Amino acid sequence: MAGSEVLDRARAIVGPSHVLSEPADTAPFLADWRGRYRGEALGVVRPADAAQVAALVRLCAETGTPLIPQGGNTGVVGGAIPDASGRSLVLCLSRLNRIRAVDPIGDSLTVEAGCTLAAVQAAAEEAGRLFPMSLGSEGSCQIGGTIATNAGGTAVLRYGPMRDLVLGLEVVLPDGTLLNGLRALRKDNTGYALKHLFIGAEGTLGIVTAATLKLFPRPRSTATAFLALPSLEAALRVFARLRGALGDRVTTAEILSDSQLAAVLAHVPGTVRPLAAAMPWYLLAEVTDPMAGLDLAAALEDLLAEGLEDGSVADATVARSHAQAEALWKLRHSVSEANRKSGIVIGHDTAVPVARIPDFVARATAAVEALRPDARVVAVGHIGDGNIHLVVILPDSARTESQPLEATAHAVSAAVHRVAIDLDGTISAEHGIGQSVRDALAAYKGPAEMALMRGIKRLFDPQGIMNPGKVVLTGEP
Amino acid sequence: MAGSEVLDRARAIVGPSHVLSEPADTAPFLADWRGRYRGEALGVVRPADAAQVAALVRLCAETGTPLIPQGGNTGVVGGAIPDASGRSLVLCLSRLNRIRAVDPIGDSLTVEAGCTLAAVQAAAEEAGRLFPMSLGSEGSCQIGGTIATNAGGTAVLRYGPMRDLVLGLEVVLPDGTLLNGLRALRKDNTGYALKHLFIGAEGTLGIVTAATLKLFPRPRSTATAFLALPSLEAALRVFARLRGALGDRVTTAEILSDSQLAAVLAHVPGTVRPLAAAMPWYLLAEVTDPMAGLDLAAALEDLLAEGLEDGSVADATVARSHAQAEALWKLRHSVSEANRKSGIVIGHDTAVPVARIPDFVARATAAVEALRPDARVVAVGHIGDGNIHLVVILPDSARTESQPLEATAHAVSAAVHRVAIDLDGTISAEHGIGQSVRDALAAYKGPAEMALMRGIKRLFDPQGIMNPGKVVLTGEP
C-alpha cells in the first residue's frame, strides 16, 4: 500500500488534524533532543485513546507499516526515533493524558501513557500520596516512556526503578489486541510475568497505553546533606553507614567527581561551591521519613560526625532550609547542562556491583585516558545502585580530526563497556538500549540470552513492525 | 529409550547413590505434604551442582523424558509433583545447598537453589544483614522453590514477594544450556526481562540452580500489636493510619477473622486469647526500624489510641516483651494446623485491590454459604497486599456424600474465584498455579494472555519436558 493511503486511513481513525505529514510539523518528532538520532517517517499520528491506538496498530499490521511509539521524546538512546527509510508512522501518545483513577486506600493510581511524570506526581500529591519517581526530564517525559525504558532517576535507591512501581499495564499488542492488565494487585502469581516483558521493552513488543502505579506515603521529614570525600572507597563506607543506621530513609545518594562539580560551577550560572575545600568526590544525600517532626538533620549530623572522626568524610554540610537544600540539588541537576557546555560529551550508563565502583571508575578512566589523553573524564551517578555515569568530554577540536567523531565515540564507549562487563556490570543501567547500545548488547548478554530475546520479539511481533531496529534485531537465528 | 536406560545414564551423571528408584525411597517425592497430589516417576535424581543439573536436562531433552524440579516439597498447588504416567524424573535440588558468596557492601548474597530459606536467613544474619522473606515453611522450603513460585509470606508488605528480592539467576534452560545471570546489579536495562519470566514459572521454562538475592539492614527496633476490630472497613482505616504515619516501618499486617482465631484457640495447644472480648476481626501488626533504641511501641500505642477514640479499634495490646510478641505470632502461625484439625479444608489464595477486601469477603462468604450451609468460613491473610485466604471448612461427613469431595471442593472454589475476578482480583496471589488452579486460569487471564503464555512455554521448551502439565498446557493454539 502506498504511504499516502496509510496516511489516509490513519486520518480516518484519529481525524485529519491529528495526522502530521508536513516536514515543518513532523520535524520535532524525527530527532532526539540532543540531536544524535534523526530519522524519517510517513507521518506522525496522535490518537486520542487506547481504542484509536489499537486501530492504528491494526492498520500497521495490515499494511506492514513500522510503528514508532513516542512519549515526551526525552530519551537518550534513540529509542523513539524512526529509521531513515521514511516508511514508518510515529505514534505520539501525548493525547492519552488522562488520570483515570486514584485509589488512596489501595495506594494506587491509573494513568494514561501520555501523562507527563510531573502530572502523575501532582495527581499523587493531590491525593495526599507520593509517586516517587524523580527525573531531570519529569516536566516533559511521559509515563509511557518511563515504563517502556524502565526509567531510573534519583529515588531508585529507596523506591526502585519504574519496574518496581508498576502494578498493572494496558497494552496494545502488535496484532492490535487491547490487553487490559490494569490490575491494582499487590500480589498476583498467575503464570508468566508478561507485565515485566513489556516494561523496558521500548515499545518493541507492544504499546503501553495506560498503567496502574504504586503510591507511597508522603515524606513529612527530610534532611539533605552534601559531603566532601577523600575517595570512592570512603564514599562506600559513608553510604553503608547511612544505610545501616537509617535504612530506607536514605532515598538519594548521588555521587559527583570533583571534575564534575568543577564543570557545574564553571558553566552553570547561580551554582555555588557548597564546601570550602575541593576533594576528589562529593555525595549528595537525602533522607526522608513519612513521620512528621523528626530531626533527621540531627541524625545525619551525628552520622557525619562519626565519618569526620574516622576520616571517611572530609567535610560536610547539612541544609538548614528548603532553599539550602534546593541549592545543593541544583548542583546535581545541572550536570547535563554543564557537561554539554564543556565540550563534546560521550556519556555512559554503566552499573557494577556496588563494591566494585572504585575499581570500575579507576579502570575505566585509565582506559579512556589511554585512548584519548586529551579527554576530561567526569563521573556522576547513583552510588547505592552501582550506577555511575562516566562522562567523557572531548575538546571541540575532536570534530575536525581525520577519524570521524562517531568512530572516536565508539572506541571510547567500547573501552568503558569492556571494563563494566569485566567487573560483572551492565552497559545500560537506566537509559535503555534503543539504537545506541543495541549492537554492544551481544557482548554483554551472551548467545543464549540473545537467542531468547530474539525468540520473544518474534513471538510477540512476527511481522517486526513494532519499533523495529530497537533493542534487538531479529535477522539472526 | 527404556526408562531403565534413562536411569542408568542418570546414574552415570550423579553417581548411583543419588538416583532413587525403589518405591520406599521415592515415595516422599511423589506426593505433597498435604496428600492432595500424588504421581509416579521413573526415579528421583539428586545432582550435586549446576553442571550435573545441566547434564540431566540434556539427558531428558535427548530422551524426551519429563523433568519435575522439586525443592523442599512444601508447595500447596501440586507444582512439584509428577503426573501419573511414571515417565518422569523428579529432580531433587537439595544437594545444591551452598552459600556461594555474601557481599555486605553491595547488600547481596548468592546461594544455590537447594538452600533452605532458613539457611539463607542465617547467612544474611551472620553478615549483619536481613534476608526478609518469612514463611511458615522456612525451615524446609528451598530458595529455588520460593523463586519458582514467587513466594509471598508475612513480610511482603514491606519487602515485596520473592520477585522483588532476586537480583540475578543462574538457570539451566530446557536444552541444557547453563545461563549465568547471577548479576548483583541494582539496575540493568538491557532488554527483555528474562529473569522475571523464570520467577514464578514453577520450573516450566527452566531450572533455577542459584540466585543472587537482595539483603537489607537488620531491624534494631521492633514493636508488635494485636488489635480487635469491629469490621474489615475499620481494619482498612487502621491499616491506612499505621502506614500513613509509619510508612514502611509497618512490615506485617495480618488479618484474622474471629472464626479463624476461635479455631486456633480451640485446636492448638498453648495458644491464648490475647484480648478479653471477641470481635469480628483481629489484626497482627508488626513495626520495625533499622535504627536502634526507638520506642516504636509508644508510637503504635499513640496511633491505636486514636483508633480507640474514633471507634475503628475495639481493643488492642502491644507486646511488652519478646515472649509476648512470640505468643501473638503463634496465633498467626497456627492457622494451618488449626484449620486442618477443624475439618475438611478448602483453601484459597485470592487477592483483590485493598479497598475491595470487605466486599470480597462478604460476597465470597455468602456465595460459599449458599452452596454449603454447613461450611464454616474462616479468613486469614495479608491486609496490605489485598491477599485474603478464604478457608472453607466442611464437616468430615462431606467425605461420604454422593457427590465426590473433589467436585464439592471444585464448586466451592469456583464460587470464591468468581467473586475475586468480578472484583478485579486474582485467583492466585502467592501460592502459584501448579496443578490446582491451572484450569481456572483462562477465566482470569483471557485469551490473549493465555496465548502469549503458551507461546512463551513453546519458545523456551519446545519439547514440553519441563514440569509438564503445570501452569499452562500447550496443547491448544
Coordinates of N, CA, C and O in Angstrom, one line a residue, chain A residues 266-372:
Chain A
A266 N 31.7 26.0 36.8 CA 32.3 26.8 35.8 C 31.2 27.2 34.7 O 31.3 28.3 34.2
H267 N 30.2 26.4 34.5 CA 29.3 26.6 33.3 C 27.9 26.9 33.7 O 27.2 27.3 32.8
V268 N 27.5 26.7 34.9 CA 26.0 26.9 35.2 C 25.9 28.1 36.1 O 26.3 28.0 37.3
P269 N 25.3 29.2 35.6 CA 25.1 30.4 36.5 C 24.2 30.0 37.7 O 23.3 29.2 37.6
G270 N 24.6 30.7 38.8 CA 23.8 30.5 40.0 C 24.2 29.3 40.8 O 23.5 29.1 41.9
T271 N 25.2 28.6 40.4 CA 25.6 27.5 41.3 C 26.8 28.0 42.2 O 27.6 28.8 41.8
V272 N 26.8 27.5 43.4 CA 27.8 27.9 44.4 C 28.5 26.7 45.0 O 27.8 25.7 45.3
R273 N 29.8 26.8 45.2 CA 30.5 25.7 45.8 C 30.0 25.6 47.3 O 30.1 26.6 48.0
P274 N 29.6 24.4 47.7 CA 28.9 24.4 49.0 C 29.9 24.1 50.1 O 29.6 24.4 51.3
L275 N 31.1 23.7 49.8 CA 32.1 23.4 50.9 C 33.4 24.1 50.4 O 33.7 24.1 49.3
A276 N 34.1 24.5 51.4 CA 35.3 25.4 51.1 C 36.3 24.7 50.3 O 36.7 25.1 49.2
A277 N 36.8 23.5 50.7 CA 37.9 22.8 50.1 C 37.4 21.9 49.0 O 36.4 21.3 49.1
A278 N 38.2 21.7 47.9 CA 37.9 20.8 46.9 C 38.5 19.4 47.4 O 39.5 19.3 47.9
M279 N 37.6 18.4 47.1 CA 38.1 17.0 47.4 C 37.7 16.2 46.2 O 37.0 16.6 45.3
P280 N 38.3 14.9 46.1 CA 38.1 14.2 44.9 C 36.6 13.8 44.6 O 36.2 13.7 43.5
W281 N 35.8 13.6 45.6 CA 34.4 13.2 45.4 C 33.5 13.9 46.4 O 33.8 14.3 47.5
Y282 N 32.2 14.0 45.9 CA 31.2 14.6 46.7 C 29.9 13.7 46.7 O 29.7 13.0 45.7
L283 N 29.2 13.7 47.8 CA 28.0 12.9 47.9 C 26.8 13.8 48.3 O 26.9 14.6 49.2
L284 N 25.8 13.8 47.5 CA 24.5 14.5 47.8 C 23.6 13.4 48.4 O 23.2 12.4 47.7
A285 N 23.3 13.5 49.7 CA 22.5 12.5 50.4 C 21.2 13.1 50.8 O 21.2 14.2 51.4
E286 N 20.1 12.5 50.6 CA 18.8 13.0 51.1 C 18.1 11.8 51.9 O 18.2 10.7 51.5
V287 N 17.6 12.2 53.1 CA 17.0 11.3 54.0 C 15.6 11.8 54.2 O 15.3 12.9 54.5
T288 N 14.6 10.9 54.1 CA 13.2 11.3 54.3 C 12.5 10.3 55.2 O 12.9 9.1 55.3
D289 N 11.4 10.7 55.7 CA 10.6 9.8 56.6 C 9.1 10.3 56.5 O 8.9 11.5 56.5
P290 N 8.2 9.4 56.5 CA 6.8 9.8 56.5 C 6.3 10.3 57.8 O 5.3 11.0 57.9
M291 N 7.1 10.1 58.9 CA 6.7 10.6 60.2 C 7.0 12.1 60.2 O 8.1 12.5 59.8
A292 N 6.1 12.9 60.8 CA 6.4 14.4 60.8 C 7.2 14.7 62.1 O 7.2 13.9 63.1
G293 N 8.0 15.8 62.0 CA 8.6 16.3 63.2 C 9.9 15.6 63.6 O 10.4 15.8 64.7
L294 N 10.4 14.7 62.8 CA 11.7 14.0 63.1 C 12.8 15.0 62.8 O 12.8 15.6 61.8
D295 N 13.8 15.0 63.7 CA 15.0 15.8 63.4 C 16.0 14.9 62.6 O 17.0 14.5 63.2
L296 N 15.8 14.7 61.4 CA 16.7 13.9 60.6 C 18.0 14.6 60.3 O 19.0 14.0 60.1
A297 N 18.0 15.9 60.3 CA 19.2 16.7 60.1 C 20.2 16.3 61.3 O 21.4 16.1 61.1
A298 N 19.6 16.3 62.5 CA 20.5 15.9 63.6 C 21.0 14.5 63.5 O 22.2 14.2 63.8
A299 N 20.1 13.6 63.1 CA 20.6 12.2 62.9 C 21.7 12.1 61.9 O 22.7 11.4 62.0
L300 N 21.5 12.9 60.8 CA 22.6 12.9 59.7 C 23.8 13.5 60.3 O 24.9 13.0 60.1
E301 N 23.7 14.6 61.1 CA 24.9 15.2 61.6 C 25.7 14.3 62.5 O 26.9 14.2 62.5
D302 N 25.0 13.5 63.3 CA 25.6 12.5 64.2 C 26.4 11.5 63.4 O 27.6 11.2 63.7
L303 N 25.8 11.0 62.3 CA 26.5 10.0 61.5 C 27.7 10.6 60.8 O 28.7 10.0 60.6
L304 N 27.5 11.9 60.3 CA 28.6 12.5 59.6 C 29.7 12.8 60.5 O 30.9 12.8 60.1
A305 N 29.4 13.1 61.8 CA 30.5 13.4 62.8 C 31.3 12.2 62.9 O 32.6 12.3 63.0
E306 N 30.7 11.0 63.0 CA 31.5 9.7 63.0 C 32.4 9.6 61.8 O 33.6 9.2 61.9
G307 N 31.9 10.0 60.7 CA 32.7 9.9 59.4 C 33.8 10.9 59.4 O 35.0 10.6 59.0
L308 N 33.6 12.1 60.0 CA 34.7 13.1 60.1 C 35.8 12.6 61.0 O 37.0 12.8 60.8
E309 N 35.3 11.9 62.0 CA 36.3 11.4 63.0 C 37.2 10.3 62.4 O 38.4 10.3 62.6
D310 N 36.6 9.4 61.7 CA 37.4 8.3 61.2 C 38.0 8.6 59.8 O 38.6 7.7 59.2
G311 N 37.8 9.8 59.3 CA 38.4 10.2 58.1 C 37.7 9.8 56.8 O 38.2 10.2 55.7
S312 N 36.6 9.2 56.9 CA 35.9 8.8 55.7 C 35.2 10.1 55.1 O 34.9 10.1 53.9
V313 N 34.9 11.0 55.9 CA 34.3 12.3 55.4 C 35.3 13.4 55.7 O 35.8 13.5 56.8
A314 N 35.5 14.2 54.6 CA 36.5 15.3 54.8 C 35.8 16.6 55.2 O 36.3 17.3 56.0
D315 N 34.6 16.8 54.8 CA 33.8 18.0 55.1 C 32.4 17.7 54.8 O 32.1 16.8 53.9
A316 N 31.5 18.4 55.4 CA 30.0 18.1 55.2 C 29.2 19.3 55.6 O 29.6 20.1 56.5
T317 N 28.1 19.5 54.9 CA 27.1 20.5 55.3 C 25.7 19.9 55.2 O 25.4 19.1 54.3
V318 N 24.9 20.2 56.2 CA 23.5 19.7 56.2 C 22.7 21.0 56.0 O 22.8 22.0 56.7
A319 N 21.8 20.9 55.0 CA 20.9 22.0 54.7 C 20.1 22.4 55.8 O 19.5 21.5 56.5
R320 N 20.0 23.7 56.1 CA 19.2 24.2 57.2 C 17.9 24.8 56.8 O 17.1 25.3 57.6
S321 N 17.7 24.8 55.5 CA 16.4 25.4 55.0 C 16.1 24.8 53.6 O 17.0 24.1 53.0
H322 N 14.9 24.9 53.2 CA 14.5 24.4 51.9 C 15.4 25.0 50.8 O 15.8 24.3 49.9
A323 N 15.7 26.3 50.9 CA 16.5 27.0 49.9 C 17.9 26.4 49.9 O 18.4 26.2 48.8
Q324 N 18.4 26.1 51.0 CA 19.8 25.5 51.0 C 19.7 24.1 50.4 O 20.6 23.7 49.6
A325 N 18.7 23.3 50.7 CA 18.6 22.0 50.0 C 18.4 22.1 48.5 O 19.1 21.4 47.8
E326 N 17.6 23.1 48.1 CA 17.5 23.3 46.7 C 18.8 23.7 46.0 O 19.1 23.2 44.9
A327 N 19.6 24.5 46.7 CA 20.9 24.9 46.1 C 21.8 23.7 45.9 O 22.5 23.5 44.9
L328 N 21.7 22.7 46.9 CA 22.5 21.5 46.8 C 22.0 20.7 45.6 O 22.8 20.1 44.8
W329 N 20.7 20.5 45.5 CA 20.1 19.8 44.4 C 20.4 20.4 43.1 O 20.6 19.7 42.1
K330 N 20.5 21.7 43.0 CA 20.8 22.4 41.7 C 22.2 21.9 41.2 O 22.3 21.8 40.0
L331 N 23.1 21.6 42.1 CA 24.4 21.1 41.6 C 24.2 19.8 40.9 O 24.8 19.6 39.8
R332 N 23.4 19.0 41.4 CA 23.2 17.7 40.8 C 22.4 17.8 39.5 O 22.7 17.2 38.5
H333 N 21.4 18.6 39.5 CA 20.5 18.7 38.4 C 21.2 19.5 37.2 O 20.7 19.4 36.1
S334 N 22.3 20.1 37.5 CA 23.0 20.9 36.4 C 24.0 20.2 35.7 O 24.7 20.7 34.8
V335 N 24.2 18.9 36.0 CA 25.4 18.2 35.4 C 25.3 18.1 33.9 O 26.3 18.3 33.1
S336 N 24.1 17.8 33.3 CA 23.9 17.6 31.9 C 24.3 18.9 31.2 O 25.0 19.0 30.2
E337 N 23.7 20.0 31.7 CA 23.9 21.3 31.1 C 25.4 21.7 31.1 O 26.0 22.1 30.2
A338 N 26.0 21.5 32.3 CA 27.4 21.8 32.5 C 28.3 21.0 31.5 O 29.2 21.5 30.9
N339 N 28.0 19.7 31.4 CA 28.8 18.9 30.5 C 28.7 19.2 29.1 O 29.7 19.3 28.3
R340 N 27.4 19.5 28.7 CA 27.2 20.0 27.3 C 28.0 21.2 26.9 O 28.6 21.4 25.9
K341 N 28.1 22.1 27.9 CA 28.8 23.4 27.7 C 30.4 23.2 27.8 O 31.1 24.1 27.5
S342 N 30.8 22.0 28.3 CA 32.2 21.8 28.5 C 32.9 21.2 27.2 O 34.2 21.3 27.2
G343 N 32.2 20.7 26.3 CA 32.8 20.1 25.1 C 31.9 19.1 24.5 O 30.7 19.1 24.7
I344 N 32.6 18.1 23.8 CA 31.8 17.0 23.2 C 31.6 15.9 24.2 O 32.6 15.4 24.7
V345 N 30.4 15.6 24.4 CA 30.1 14.7 25.5 C 29.9 13.3 25.0 O 29.1 13.0 24.0
I346 N 30.6 12.3 25.6 CA 30.3 10.9 25.3 C 29.9 10.3 26.6 O 30.7 10.1 27.5
G347 N 28.6 10.1 26.8 CA 28.1 9.6 28.1 C 27.9 8.1 28.1 O 28.0 7.4 27.1
H348 N 27.9 7.6 29.4 CA 27.7 6.2 29.6 C 26.7 5.9 30.7 O 26.6 6.8 31.6
D349 N 26.2 4.7 30.7 CA 25.1 4.4 31.7 C 25.4 3.0 32.3 O 24.6 2.2 32.4
T350 N 26.7 2.8 32.7 CA 27.1 1.5 33.2 C 26.6 1.4 34.7 O 26.5 2.4 35.4
A351 N 26.5 0.2 35.1 CA 26.4 -0.1 36.6 C 27.2 -1.3 36.9 O 27.4 -2.2 36.0
V352 N 27.7 -1.4 38.0 CA 28.5 -2.5 38.5 C 28.0 -2.9 39.9 O 27.3 -2.1 40.6
P353 N 28.4 -4.1 40.5 CA 28.1 -4.3 41.9 C 28.7 -3.2 42.7 O 29.8 -2.7 42.4
V354 N 27.9 -2.7 43.7 CA 28.3 -1.5 44.4 C 29.7 -1.6 44.9 O 30.5 -0.6 44.8
A355 N 30.2 -2.7 45.4 CA 31.5 -2.8 46.0 C 32.6 -2.6 44.9 O 33.8 -2.3 45.2
R356 N 32.2 -2.7 43.7 CA 33.2 -2.6 42.6 C 33.3 -1.2 42.0 O 34.0 -1.0 41.0
I357 N 32.5 -0.3 42.5 CA 32.5 1.1 41.9 C 33.9 1.7 41.9 O 34.3 2.2 40.8
P358 N 34.7 1.7 43.0 CA 36.0 2.3 42.9 C 36.9 1.7 41.8 O 37.6 2.4 41.0
D359 N 36.9 0.4 41.7 CA 37.6 -0.3 40.7 C 37.2 0.1 39.3 O 38.0 0.3 38.4
F360 N 35.8 0.1 39.1 CA 35.3 0.5 37.8 C 35.8 1.9 37.4 O 36.2 2.1 36.2
V361 N 35.6 2.8 38.3 CA 35.9 4.2 37.9 C 37.4 4.3 37.6 O 37.8 5.0 36.6
A362 N 38.3 3.7 38.4 CA 39.7 3.8 38.2 C 40.1 3.1 36.8 O 40.8 3.7 36.0
R363 N 39.6 1.9 36.6 CA 40.0 1.2 35.4 C 39.4 1.9 34.1 O 40.0 2.0 33.1
A364 N 38.1 2.3 34.2 CA 37.5 2.9 33.0 C 38.2 4.2 32.7 O 38.4 4.5 31.5
T365 N 38.5 5.0 33.7 CA 39.1 6.3 33.5 C 40.5 6.1 32.8 O 40.8 6.8 31.9
A366 N 41.2 5.1 33.3 CA 42.5 4.8 32.8 C 42.4 4.4 31.3 O 43.2 4.8 30.4
A367 N 41.4 3.5 31.0 CA 41.2 3.1 29.7 C 40.9 4.2 28.7 O 41.4 4.3 27.6
V368 N 40.1 5.1 29.2 CA 39.7 6.3 28.3 C 40.9 7.2 28.1 O 41.2 7.6 27.0
E369 N 41.7 7.4 29.2 CA 42.8 8.3 29.1 C 43.9 7.7 28.2 O 44.7 8.5 27.5
A370 N 44.0 6.4 28.2 CA 45.0 5.8 27.3 C 44.6 6.0 25.9 O 45.5 6.2 25.0
L371 N 43.3 5.9 25.6 CA 42.8 6.2 24.2 C 42.9 7.7 23.8 O 43.3 8.0 22.7
R372 N 42.5 8.5 24.8 CA 42.4 9.9 24.5 C 43.0 10.7 25.6 O 42.3 11.1 26.6

